[in-house]
XYZ file of C-alpha atoms in Angstrom:
575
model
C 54.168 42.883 90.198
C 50.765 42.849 88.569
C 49.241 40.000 90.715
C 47.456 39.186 93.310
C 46.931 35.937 95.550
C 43.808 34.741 96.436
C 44.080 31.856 100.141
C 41.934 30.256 102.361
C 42.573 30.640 105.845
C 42.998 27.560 107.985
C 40.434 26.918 110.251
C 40.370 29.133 113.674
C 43.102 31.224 112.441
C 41.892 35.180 112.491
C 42.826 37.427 109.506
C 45.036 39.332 111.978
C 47.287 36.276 112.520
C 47.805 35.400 109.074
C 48.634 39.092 108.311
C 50.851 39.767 110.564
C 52.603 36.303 109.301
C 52.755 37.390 105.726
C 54.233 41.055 106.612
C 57.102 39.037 108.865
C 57.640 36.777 105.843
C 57.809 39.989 103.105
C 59.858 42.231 105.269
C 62.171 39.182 105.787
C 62.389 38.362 101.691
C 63.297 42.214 101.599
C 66.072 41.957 104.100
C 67.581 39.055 102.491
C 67.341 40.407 98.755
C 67.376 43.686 99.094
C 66.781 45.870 95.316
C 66.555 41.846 93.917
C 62.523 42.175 94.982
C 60.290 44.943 94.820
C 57.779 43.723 97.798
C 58.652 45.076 100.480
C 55.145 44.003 102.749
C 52.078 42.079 102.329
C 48.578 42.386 103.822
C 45.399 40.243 104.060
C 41.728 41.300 103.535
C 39.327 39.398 103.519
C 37.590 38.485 99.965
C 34.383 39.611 100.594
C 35.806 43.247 101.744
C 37.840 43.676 98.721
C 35.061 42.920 96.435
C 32.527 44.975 98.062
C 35.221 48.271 99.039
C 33.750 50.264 96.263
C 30.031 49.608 96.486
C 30.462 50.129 100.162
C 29.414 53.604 100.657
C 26.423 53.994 98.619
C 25.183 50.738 99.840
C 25.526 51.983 103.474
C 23.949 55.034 102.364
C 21.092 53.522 100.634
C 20.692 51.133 103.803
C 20.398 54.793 106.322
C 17.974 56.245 103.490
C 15.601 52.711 104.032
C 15.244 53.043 107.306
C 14.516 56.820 107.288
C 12.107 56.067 104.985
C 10.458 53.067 106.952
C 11.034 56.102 110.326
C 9.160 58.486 108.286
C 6.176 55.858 107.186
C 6.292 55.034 110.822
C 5.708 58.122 112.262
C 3.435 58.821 109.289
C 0.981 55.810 110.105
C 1.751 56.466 114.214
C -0.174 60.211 113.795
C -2.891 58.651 111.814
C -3.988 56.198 114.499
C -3.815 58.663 116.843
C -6.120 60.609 115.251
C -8.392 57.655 114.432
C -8.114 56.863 118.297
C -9.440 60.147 119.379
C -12.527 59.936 116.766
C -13.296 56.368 118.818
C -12.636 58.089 121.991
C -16.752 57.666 122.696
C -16.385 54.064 121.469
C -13.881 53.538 123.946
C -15.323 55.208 126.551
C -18.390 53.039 126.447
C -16.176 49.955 125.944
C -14.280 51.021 129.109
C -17.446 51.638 131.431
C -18.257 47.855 130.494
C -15.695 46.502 132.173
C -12.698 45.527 129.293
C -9.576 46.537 130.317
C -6.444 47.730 128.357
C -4.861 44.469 127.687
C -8.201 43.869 125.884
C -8.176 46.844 124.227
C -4.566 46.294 123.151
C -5.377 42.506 121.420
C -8.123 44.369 119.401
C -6.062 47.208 118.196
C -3.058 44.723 117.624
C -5.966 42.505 115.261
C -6.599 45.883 113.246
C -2.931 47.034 113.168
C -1.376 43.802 112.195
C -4.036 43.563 109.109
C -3.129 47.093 108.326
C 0.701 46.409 108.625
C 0.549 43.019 106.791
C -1.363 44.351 103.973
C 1.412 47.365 103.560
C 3.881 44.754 104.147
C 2.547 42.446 101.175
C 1.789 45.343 98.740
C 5.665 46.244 99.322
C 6.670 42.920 98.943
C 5.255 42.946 95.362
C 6.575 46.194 94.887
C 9.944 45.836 95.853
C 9.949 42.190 93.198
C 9.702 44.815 90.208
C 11.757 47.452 92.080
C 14.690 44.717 93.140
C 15.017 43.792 89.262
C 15.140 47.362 88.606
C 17.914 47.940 90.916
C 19.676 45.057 89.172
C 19.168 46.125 85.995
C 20.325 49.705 87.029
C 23.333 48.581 88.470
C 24.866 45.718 85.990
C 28.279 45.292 86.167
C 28.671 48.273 88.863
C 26.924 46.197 92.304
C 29.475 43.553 93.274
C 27.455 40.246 93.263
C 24.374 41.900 92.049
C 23.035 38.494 89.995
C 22.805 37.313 94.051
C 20.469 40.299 95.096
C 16.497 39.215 95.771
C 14.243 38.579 97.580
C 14.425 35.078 99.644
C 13.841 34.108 103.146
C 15.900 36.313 104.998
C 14.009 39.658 103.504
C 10.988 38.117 104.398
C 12.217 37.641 107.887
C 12.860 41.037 108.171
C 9.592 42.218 106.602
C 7.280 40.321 108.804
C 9.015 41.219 111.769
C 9.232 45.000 110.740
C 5.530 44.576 110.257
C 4.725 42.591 113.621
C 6.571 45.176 115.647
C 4.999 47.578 114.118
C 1.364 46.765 114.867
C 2.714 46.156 118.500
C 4.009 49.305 119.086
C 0.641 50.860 117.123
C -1.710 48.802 119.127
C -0.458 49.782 122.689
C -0.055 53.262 121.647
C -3.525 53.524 120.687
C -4.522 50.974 123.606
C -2.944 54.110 126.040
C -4.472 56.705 123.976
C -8.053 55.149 124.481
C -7.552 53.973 127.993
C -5.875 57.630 129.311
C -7.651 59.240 132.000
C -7.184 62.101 129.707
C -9.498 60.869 126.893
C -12.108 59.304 129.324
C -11.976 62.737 131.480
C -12.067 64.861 127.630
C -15.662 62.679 126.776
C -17.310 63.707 129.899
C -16.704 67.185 129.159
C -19.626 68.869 127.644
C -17.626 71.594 125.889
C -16.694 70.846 122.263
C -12.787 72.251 122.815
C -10.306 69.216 122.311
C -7.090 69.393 123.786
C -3.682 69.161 121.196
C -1.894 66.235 121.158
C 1.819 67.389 121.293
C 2.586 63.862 120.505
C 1.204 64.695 117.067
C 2.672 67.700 116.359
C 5.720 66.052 117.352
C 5.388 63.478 114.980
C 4.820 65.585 111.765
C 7.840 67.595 112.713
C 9.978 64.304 113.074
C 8.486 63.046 109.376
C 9.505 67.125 107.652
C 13.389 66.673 109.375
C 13.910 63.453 107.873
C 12.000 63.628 105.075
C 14.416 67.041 104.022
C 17.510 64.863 105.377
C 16.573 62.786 102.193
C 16.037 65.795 99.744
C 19.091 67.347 101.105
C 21.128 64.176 99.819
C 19.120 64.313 96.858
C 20.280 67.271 95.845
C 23.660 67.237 96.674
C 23.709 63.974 94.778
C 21.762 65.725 91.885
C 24.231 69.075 91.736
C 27.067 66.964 92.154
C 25.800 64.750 89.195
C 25.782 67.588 87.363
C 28.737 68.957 88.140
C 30.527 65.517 86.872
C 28.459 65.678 83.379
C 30.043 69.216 83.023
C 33.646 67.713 82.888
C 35.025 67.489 79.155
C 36.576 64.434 79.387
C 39.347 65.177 76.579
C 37.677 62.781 73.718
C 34.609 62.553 71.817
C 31.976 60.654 73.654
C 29.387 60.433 70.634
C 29.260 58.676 67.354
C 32.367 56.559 68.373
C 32.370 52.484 67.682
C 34.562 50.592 69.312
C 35.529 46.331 68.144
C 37.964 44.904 70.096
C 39.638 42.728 68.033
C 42.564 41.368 70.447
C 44.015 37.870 69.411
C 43.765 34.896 71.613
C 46.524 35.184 74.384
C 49.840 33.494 73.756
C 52.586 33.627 76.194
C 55.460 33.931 73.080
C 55.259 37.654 72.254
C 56.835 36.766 69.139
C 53.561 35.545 67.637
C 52.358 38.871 68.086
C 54.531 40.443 65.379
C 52.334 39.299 62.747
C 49.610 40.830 63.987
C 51.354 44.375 62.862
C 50.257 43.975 58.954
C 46.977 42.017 60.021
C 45.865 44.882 62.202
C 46.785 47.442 59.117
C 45.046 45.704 56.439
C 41.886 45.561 58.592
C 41.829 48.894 59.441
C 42.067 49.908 55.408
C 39.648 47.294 54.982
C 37.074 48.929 57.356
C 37.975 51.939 55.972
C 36.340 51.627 52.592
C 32.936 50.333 54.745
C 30.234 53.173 53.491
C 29.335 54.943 56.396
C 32.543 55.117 58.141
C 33.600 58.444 58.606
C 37.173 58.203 59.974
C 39.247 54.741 61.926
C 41.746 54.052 63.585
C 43.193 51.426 65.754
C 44.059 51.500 69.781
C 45.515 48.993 72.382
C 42.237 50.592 74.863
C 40.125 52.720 73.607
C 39.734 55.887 76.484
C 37.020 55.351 78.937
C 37.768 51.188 78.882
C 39.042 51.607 82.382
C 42.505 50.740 83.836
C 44.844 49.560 81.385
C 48.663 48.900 81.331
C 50.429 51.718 83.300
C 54.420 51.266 83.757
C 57.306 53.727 84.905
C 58.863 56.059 82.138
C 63.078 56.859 82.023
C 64.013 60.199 80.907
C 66.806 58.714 78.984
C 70.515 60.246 77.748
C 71.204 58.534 74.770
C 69.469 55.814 72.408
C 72.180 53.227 73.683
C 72.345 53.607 77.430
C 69.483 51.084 77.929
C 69.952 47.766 75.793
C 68.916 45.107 78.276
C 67.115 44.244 81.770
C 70.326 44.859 83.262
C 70.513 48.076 82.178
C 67.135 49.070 83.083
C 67.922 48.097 86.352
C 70.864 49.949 87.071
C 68.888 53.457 85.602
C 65.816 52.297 87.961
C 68.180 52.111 91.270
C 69.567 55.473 90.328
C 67.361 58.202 92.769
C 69.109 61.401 90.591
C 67.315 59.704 87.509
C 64.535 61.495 86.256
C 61.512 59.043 86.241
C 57.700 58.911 86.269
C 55.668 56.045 87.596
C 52.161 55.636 87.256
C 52.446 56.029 83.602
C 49.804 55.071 81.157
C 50.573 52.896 78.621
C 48.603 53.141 74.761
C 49.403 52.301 71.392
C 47.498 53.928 68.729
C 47.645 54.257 64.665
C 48.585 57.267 62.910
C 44.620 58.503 62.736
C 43.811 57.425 66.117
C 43.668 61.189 67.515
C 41.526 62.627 64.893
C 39.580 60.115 65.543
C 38.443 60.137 69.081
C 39.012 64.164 68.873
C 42.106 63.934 71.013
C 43.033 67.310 70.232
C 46.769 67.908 69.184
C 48.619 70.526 71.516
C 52.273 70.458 69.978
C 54.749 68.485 67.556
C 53.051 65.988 65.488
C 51.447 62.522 65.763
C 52.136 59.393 64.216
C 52.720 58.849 60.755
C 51.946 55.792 58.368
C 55.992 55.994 57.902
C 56.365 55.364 61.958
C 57.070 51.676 61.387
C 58.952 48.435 62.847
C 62.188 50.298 60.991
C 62.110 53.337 61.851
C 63.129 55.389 64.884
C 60.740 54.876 67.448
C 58.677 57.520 68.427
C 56.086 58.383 71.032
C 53.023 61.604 71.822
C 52.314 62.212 75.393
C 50.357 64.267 77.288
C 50.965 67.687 78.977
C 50.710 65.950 82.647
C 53.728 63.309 81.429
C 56.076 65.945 79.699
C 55.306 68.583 82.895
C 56.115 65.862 85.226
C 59.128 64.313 83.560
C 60.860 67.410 82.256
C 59.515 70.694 84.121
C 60.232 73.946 82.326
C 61.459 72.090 79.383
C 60.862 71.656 75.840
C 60.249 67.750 75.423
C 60.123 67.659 71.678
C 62.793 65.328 71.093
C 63.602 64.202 74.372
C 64.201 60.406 74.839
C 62.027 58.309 76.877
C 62.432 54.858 77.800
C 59.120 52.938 78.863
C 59.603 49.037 79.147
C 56.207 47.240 77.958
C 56.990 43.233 76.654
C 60.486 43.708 76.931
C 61.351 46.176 74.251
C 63.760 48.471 75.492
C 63.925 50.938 72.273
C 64.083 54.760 73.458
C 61.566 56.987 71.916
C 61.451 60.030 70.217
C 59.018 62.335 71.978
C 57.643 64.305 68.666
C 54.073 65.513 70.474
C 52.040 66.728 72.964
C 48.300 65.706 72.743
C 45.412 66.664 74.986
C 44.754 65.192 78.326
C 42.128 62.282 78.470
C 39.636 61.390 81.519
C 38.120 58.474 82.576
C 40.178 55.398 82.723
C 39.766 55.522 86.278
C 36.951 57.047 86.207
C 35.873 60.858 85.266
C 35.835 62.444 88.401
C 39.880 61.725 88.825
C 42.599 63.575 87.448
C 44.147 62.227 84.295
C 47.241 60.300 84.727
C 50.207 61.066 82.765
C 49.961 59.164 79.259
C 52.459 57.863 76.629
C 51.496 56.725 73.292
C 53.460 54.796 71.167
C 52.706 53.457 67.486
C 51.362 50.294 67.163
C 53.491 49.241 64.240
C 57.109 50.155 66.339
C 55.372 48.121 69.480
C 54.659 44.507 68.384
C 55.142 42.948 71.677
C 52.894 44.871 72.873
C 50.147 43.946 70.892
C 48.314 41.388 72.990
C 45.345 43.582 73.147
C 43.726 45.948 70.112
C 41.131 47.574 69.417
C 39.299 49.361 66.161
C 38.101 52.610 66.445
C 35.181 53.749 63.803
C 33.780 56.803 63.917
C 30.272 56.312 62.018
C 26.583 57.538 62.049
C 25.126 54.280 61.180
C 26.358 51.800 63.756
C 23.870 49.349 62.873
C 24.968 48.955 59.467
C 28.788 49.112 60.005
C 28.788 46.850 62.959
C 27.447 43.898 61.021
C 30.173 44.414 57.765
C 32.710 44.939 60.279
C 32.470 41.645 61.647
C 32.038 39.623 58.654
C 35.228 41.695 57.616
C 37.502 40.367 60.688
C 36.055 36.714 60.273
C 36.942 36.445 56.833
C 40.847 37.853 57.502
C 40.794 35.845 60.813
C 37.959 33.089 62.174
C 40.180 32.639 65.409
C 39.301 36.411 66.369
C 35.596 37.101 67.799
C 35.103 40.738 67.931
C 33.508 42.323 70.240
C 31.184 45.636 70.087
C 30.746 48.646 72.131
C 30.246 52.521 71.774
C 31.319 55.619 73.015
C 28.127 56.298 74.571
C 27.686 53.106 76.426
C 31.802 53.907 77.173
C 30.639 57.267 78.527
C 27.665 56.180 80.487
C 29.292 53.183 82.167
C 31.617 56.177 83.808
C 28.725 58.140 85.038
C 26.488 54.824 86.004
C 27.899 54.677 89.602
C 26.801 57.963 90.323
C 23.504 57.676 88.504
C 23.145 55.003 90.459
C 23.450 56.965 93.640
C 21.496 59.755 92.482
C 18.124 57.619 91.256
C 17.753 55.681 94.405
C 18.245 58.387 96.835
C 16.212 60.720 94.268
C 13.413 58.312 94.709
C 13.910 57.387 98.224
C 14.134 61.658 98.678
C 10.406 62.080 96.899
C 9.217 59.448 98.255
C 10.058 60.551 101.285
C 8.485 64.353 100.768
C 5.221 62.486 99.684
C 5.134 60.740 102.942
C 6.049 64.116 104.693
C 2.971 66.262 103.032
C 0.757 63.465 103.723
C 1.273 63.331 107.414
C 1.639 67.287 107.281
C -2.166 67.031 105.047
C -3.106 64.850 107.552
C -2.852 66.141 110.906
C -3.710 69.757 109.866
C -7.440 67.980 108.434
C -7.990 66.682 111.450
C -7.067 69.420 113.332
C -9.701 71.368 111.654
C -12.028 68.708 111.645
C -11.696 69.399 115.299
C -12.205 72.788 115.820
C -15.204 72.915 113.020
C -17.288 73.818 115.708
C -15.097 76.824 116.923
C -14.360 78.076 113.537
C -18.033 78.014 112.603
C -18.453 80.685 115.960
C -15.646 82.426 114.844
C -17.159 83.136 111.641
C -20.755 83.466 113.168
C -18.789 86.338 115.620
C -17.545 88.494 112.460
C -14.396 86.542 111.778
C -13.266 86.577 107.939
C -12.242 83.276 106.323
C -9.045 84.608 105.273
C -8.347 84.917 108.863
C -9.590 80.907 109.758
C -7.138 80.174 106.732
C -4.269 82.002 107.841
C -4.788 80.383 111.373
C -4.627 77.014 109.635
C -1.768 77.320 107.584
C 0.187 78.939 110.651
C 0.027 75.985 112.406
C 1.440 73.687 108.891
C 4.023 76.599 108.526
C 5.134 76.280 112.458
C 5.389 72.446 111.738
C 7.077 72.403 109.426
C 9.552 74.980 109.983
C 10.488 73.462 112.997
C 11.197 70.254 111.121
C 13.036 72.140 108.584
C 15.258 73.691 111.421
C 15.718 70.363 112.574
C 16.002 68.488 109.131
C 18.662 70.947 108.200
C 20.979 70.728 111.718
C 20.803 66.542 111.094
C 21.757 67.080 107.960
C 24.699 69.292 108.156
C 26.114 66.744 111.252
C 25.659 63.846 108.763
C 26.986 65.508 105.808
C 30.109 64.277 105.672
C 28.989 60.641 105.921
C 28.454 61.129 102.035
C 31.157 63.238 101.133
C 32.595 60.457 99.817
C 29.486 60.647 96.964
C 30.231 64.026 95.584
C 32.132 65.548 93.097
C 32.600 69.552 92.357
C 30.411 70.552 95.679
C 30.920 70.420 99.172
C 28.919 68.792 101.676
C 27.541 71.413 103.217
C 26.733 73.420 100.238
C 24.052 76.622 101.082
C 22.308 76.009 97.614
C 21.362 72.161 97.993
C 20.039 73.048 101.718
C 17.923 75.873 100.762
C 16.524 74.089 97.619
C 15.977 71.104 99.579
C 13.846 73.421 102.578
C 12.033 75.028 99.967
């Protein structure tokens, strides 16, 4: 319970082996003891999976948005050398006539190409030394093994040959284009018509489909962020400080009783701080992440559960009314006011809630709902085993719902707060809450405070708003690097669209100038032009928009609040 294990796995034996060795072994223990364990398998991963299972997704889906870029620069650069090999065509044709064949032609081009590539290659090298520390710095404490991510010999592997294919392919595509019959037969020709590259065409439609694959994700990342900001997450998320002032661990919970007065004193202590507004004290402040979660007893009387014994018996009971998944806090009598839990029912805690007193607990709407449907659970008995106390509480209120411990987009898990003072076993880990408008001031006292009344106990600082962010960073995360992959990726797509569309009236100068000379207006040259960009690129929108919708659900996994094939991102994104 609570643990993992952590092997090596003997050389040449697969993880499949070992797995299926470690069920055999678990379902066997099971067998034999029967309710005396509560494993009743076991399975292998491998380390590396379990650490990267998270980060998985976005990474693949930051790898797919690289290489559409790099596709879309491609097929960007591919349309300008086309159009730079039909402005040589006369060069070539004179070149050809003198004997040099295309294997000739295709070492010069693959000269010019490979400088061209190279030089893009280095200039992104030095660009993606800034941008990698960025990413780094973006994604602290969210990208497993992130202090590992830079550039070394591998990435510049893959750059240089990225860049050496690329000049190939460039240099015996332009090496065809100059040696085609077509081109030598078009130089001959005395008329200034020039034929239309399809190839061309083609390529600035390819650039718009994937270029608005990216925007499309962009979006949908972007409304979805959006979406997720809109959640309240049940607490304040401004203004908050947050010192955790946990003593060192100690494996005899009975050194944790006095911590009860210590903790009280310090929190009057910090109380009379100027500047602090209102404090309280918490085992995890909301937003920390996981904490302790256990399984609450609805429970009959104060005496029916007295030892581990007991417990068990109730647990192997299925008509007992039970709730697992339960989260586990312990708070101070102000701790709801506070963090602007807001109070639904009943009462919180009192400063007369102490070690000899009843105990008592608050819990949330989810836990009561759950636990006692249709009922009133003011003053219904609950039994929740954390450190081996087995004291039944007092349910005596119902407080608000809180987000975020497993992050904001999931729905809150049923909660149980008890008092700190009634739960000294439990007190392995506490926190101070402050609520204050001068954190820079406060934080400072605040320590000296803790050091003087303790020197063993280092506290550590934090605030609701780097709480809060830390929540939405993953998704931020997401929605920056495929928001700058996305405009990058549009910039790339109106340059090739710019592009081709100049040189295609660079071409035809000579016709439009008879047009005009034969009574033509300009509006009509300029709506002639900009039929041809709209034609472009509404056939790459129609195909940028049918990719999209087949790869949607690819990052469904990314959003929150709107569905991957949502009508407003697509049209925003083909606009």
């Amino acid at each position: 319970h609570n643990w993992r294990r952590v092997g090596r796995l003997a050389d040449g034996v697969p993880v499949e082996q070992a797995r299926a060795e470690l069920s055999t072994i678990a379902r066997g223990d099971k067998a034999e003891h029967g309710d005396g364990t509560w494993m009743f398998d076991a399975a292998v991963d491998p380390l590396r999976d379990v650490l990267v299972s998270a980060a998985r997704p976005a990474l693949l889906v930051l790898l797919a948005a690289g290489g559409l870029l790099f596709a879309i620069a491609v097929a960007n650069t591919t349309n300008l050398v086309l159009a730079r090999a039909i402005n040589r065509e006369q060069e070539f044709a004179v070149r050809a006539a003198l004997g040099p064949g295309r294997r000739r032609l295709a070492r010069q081009f693959f000269v010019e190409m490979l400088l061209l590539c190279g030089t893009g290659g280095v200039l992104g090298l030095l660009l993606a030394a800034w941008g990698v520390e960025a990413l780094v710095t973006l994604a602290a404490g969210r990208l497993p093994r992130a202090d590992g991510v830079g550039i070394d010999w591998a990435v510049l592997g893959v750059t240089c040959a990225l860049a050496v294919a690329t000049a190939a392919g460039l240099s015996l595509l332009a090496a065809w284009r100059a040696s085609s019959r077509v081109a030598l037969r078009y130089n001959q020709r005395t008329s200034s018509g020039a034929p239309e590259s399809p190839l061309a065409g083609g390529l600035v439609v390819t650039q718009v489909a994937l270029a608005l694959l990216l925007l499309a994700g962009a979006v949908l990342l972007g409304r979805s962020f959006l979406t997720l900001t809109s959640i309240d997450p049940g607490y304040r998320t401004e203004g908050l400080v947050f010192m955790d002032v946990s003593a060192p661990w100690t494996d005899d919970r009975t050194k944790l009783e006095p911590l009860v007065p210590f903790y009280g004193e310090l929190i009057e202590r910090l109380r009379a701080l100027p500047g602090v507004e209102a404090i309280a004290g918490v085992s995890l402040h909301p937003g920390s992440g996981g904490g302790w979660d256990g399984t609450a007893y609805a429970q009959n009387s104060r005496d029916e559960i007295r030892s581990p014994a007991d417990l068990d018996a109730v647990a192997s009971d299925p008509a007992r009314s039970r709730l697992s998944g339960t989260e586990y806090r312990l708070a101070s009598e102000d701790y709801f006011a506070t963090v602007g839990i807001p109070l639904l029912r009943g009462r919180v805690f009192e400063r007369g809630d102490g070690p000899d007193s009843e105990p008592v607990a608050v819990v949330s709407p989810s836990f009561a709902a759950r636990l006692w449907p249709g009922q009133n659970p003011i003053g219904k008995l609950v039994q929740i085993d954390m450190g081996g106390d087995f004291r039944a509480s007092t349910v005596v209120g119902i407080v608000g719902e809180v987000r975020g411990n497993y992050g904001i987009e999931r729905e809150p898990l049923p909660s149980f707060y008890a008092p700190f003072r009634q739960r000294a076993l439990s007190l392995s880990i506490f926190e101070i809450v402050m609520r204050t408008r001068d954190a820079a001031g406060v934080v400072p006292a605040a320590r000296d405070i803790v050091q003087r009344m303790n020197p063993e106990i280092v506290p550590q600082f934090s605030t609701s708003e780097q709480a809060y962010s830390a929540l939405l960073a993953p998704r931020r995360l997401n929605l920056v690097l495929i928001g700058v992959f996305g405009v990058t990726a549009l910039l790339l797509a109106l340059a090739g669209i710019y592009g081709s569309i100049a040189f295609h009236v660079a071409r035809r100068t000579h016709e439009i100038g008879v047009r005009i000379a034969l009574g033509a207006r300009p509006t009509r040259v300029v709506s002639m032009v900009v039929r041809r960009s709209l034609l472009l690129a509404g056939i790459g929108v129609a195909v940028g928009i049918a990719i999209a919708l087949g790869a949607s659900r690819l990052a469904s996994s990314l959003l929150y609040g709107i569905a991957p094939h949502d009508p407003v991102s697509y049209v925003a994104a083909a606009a």
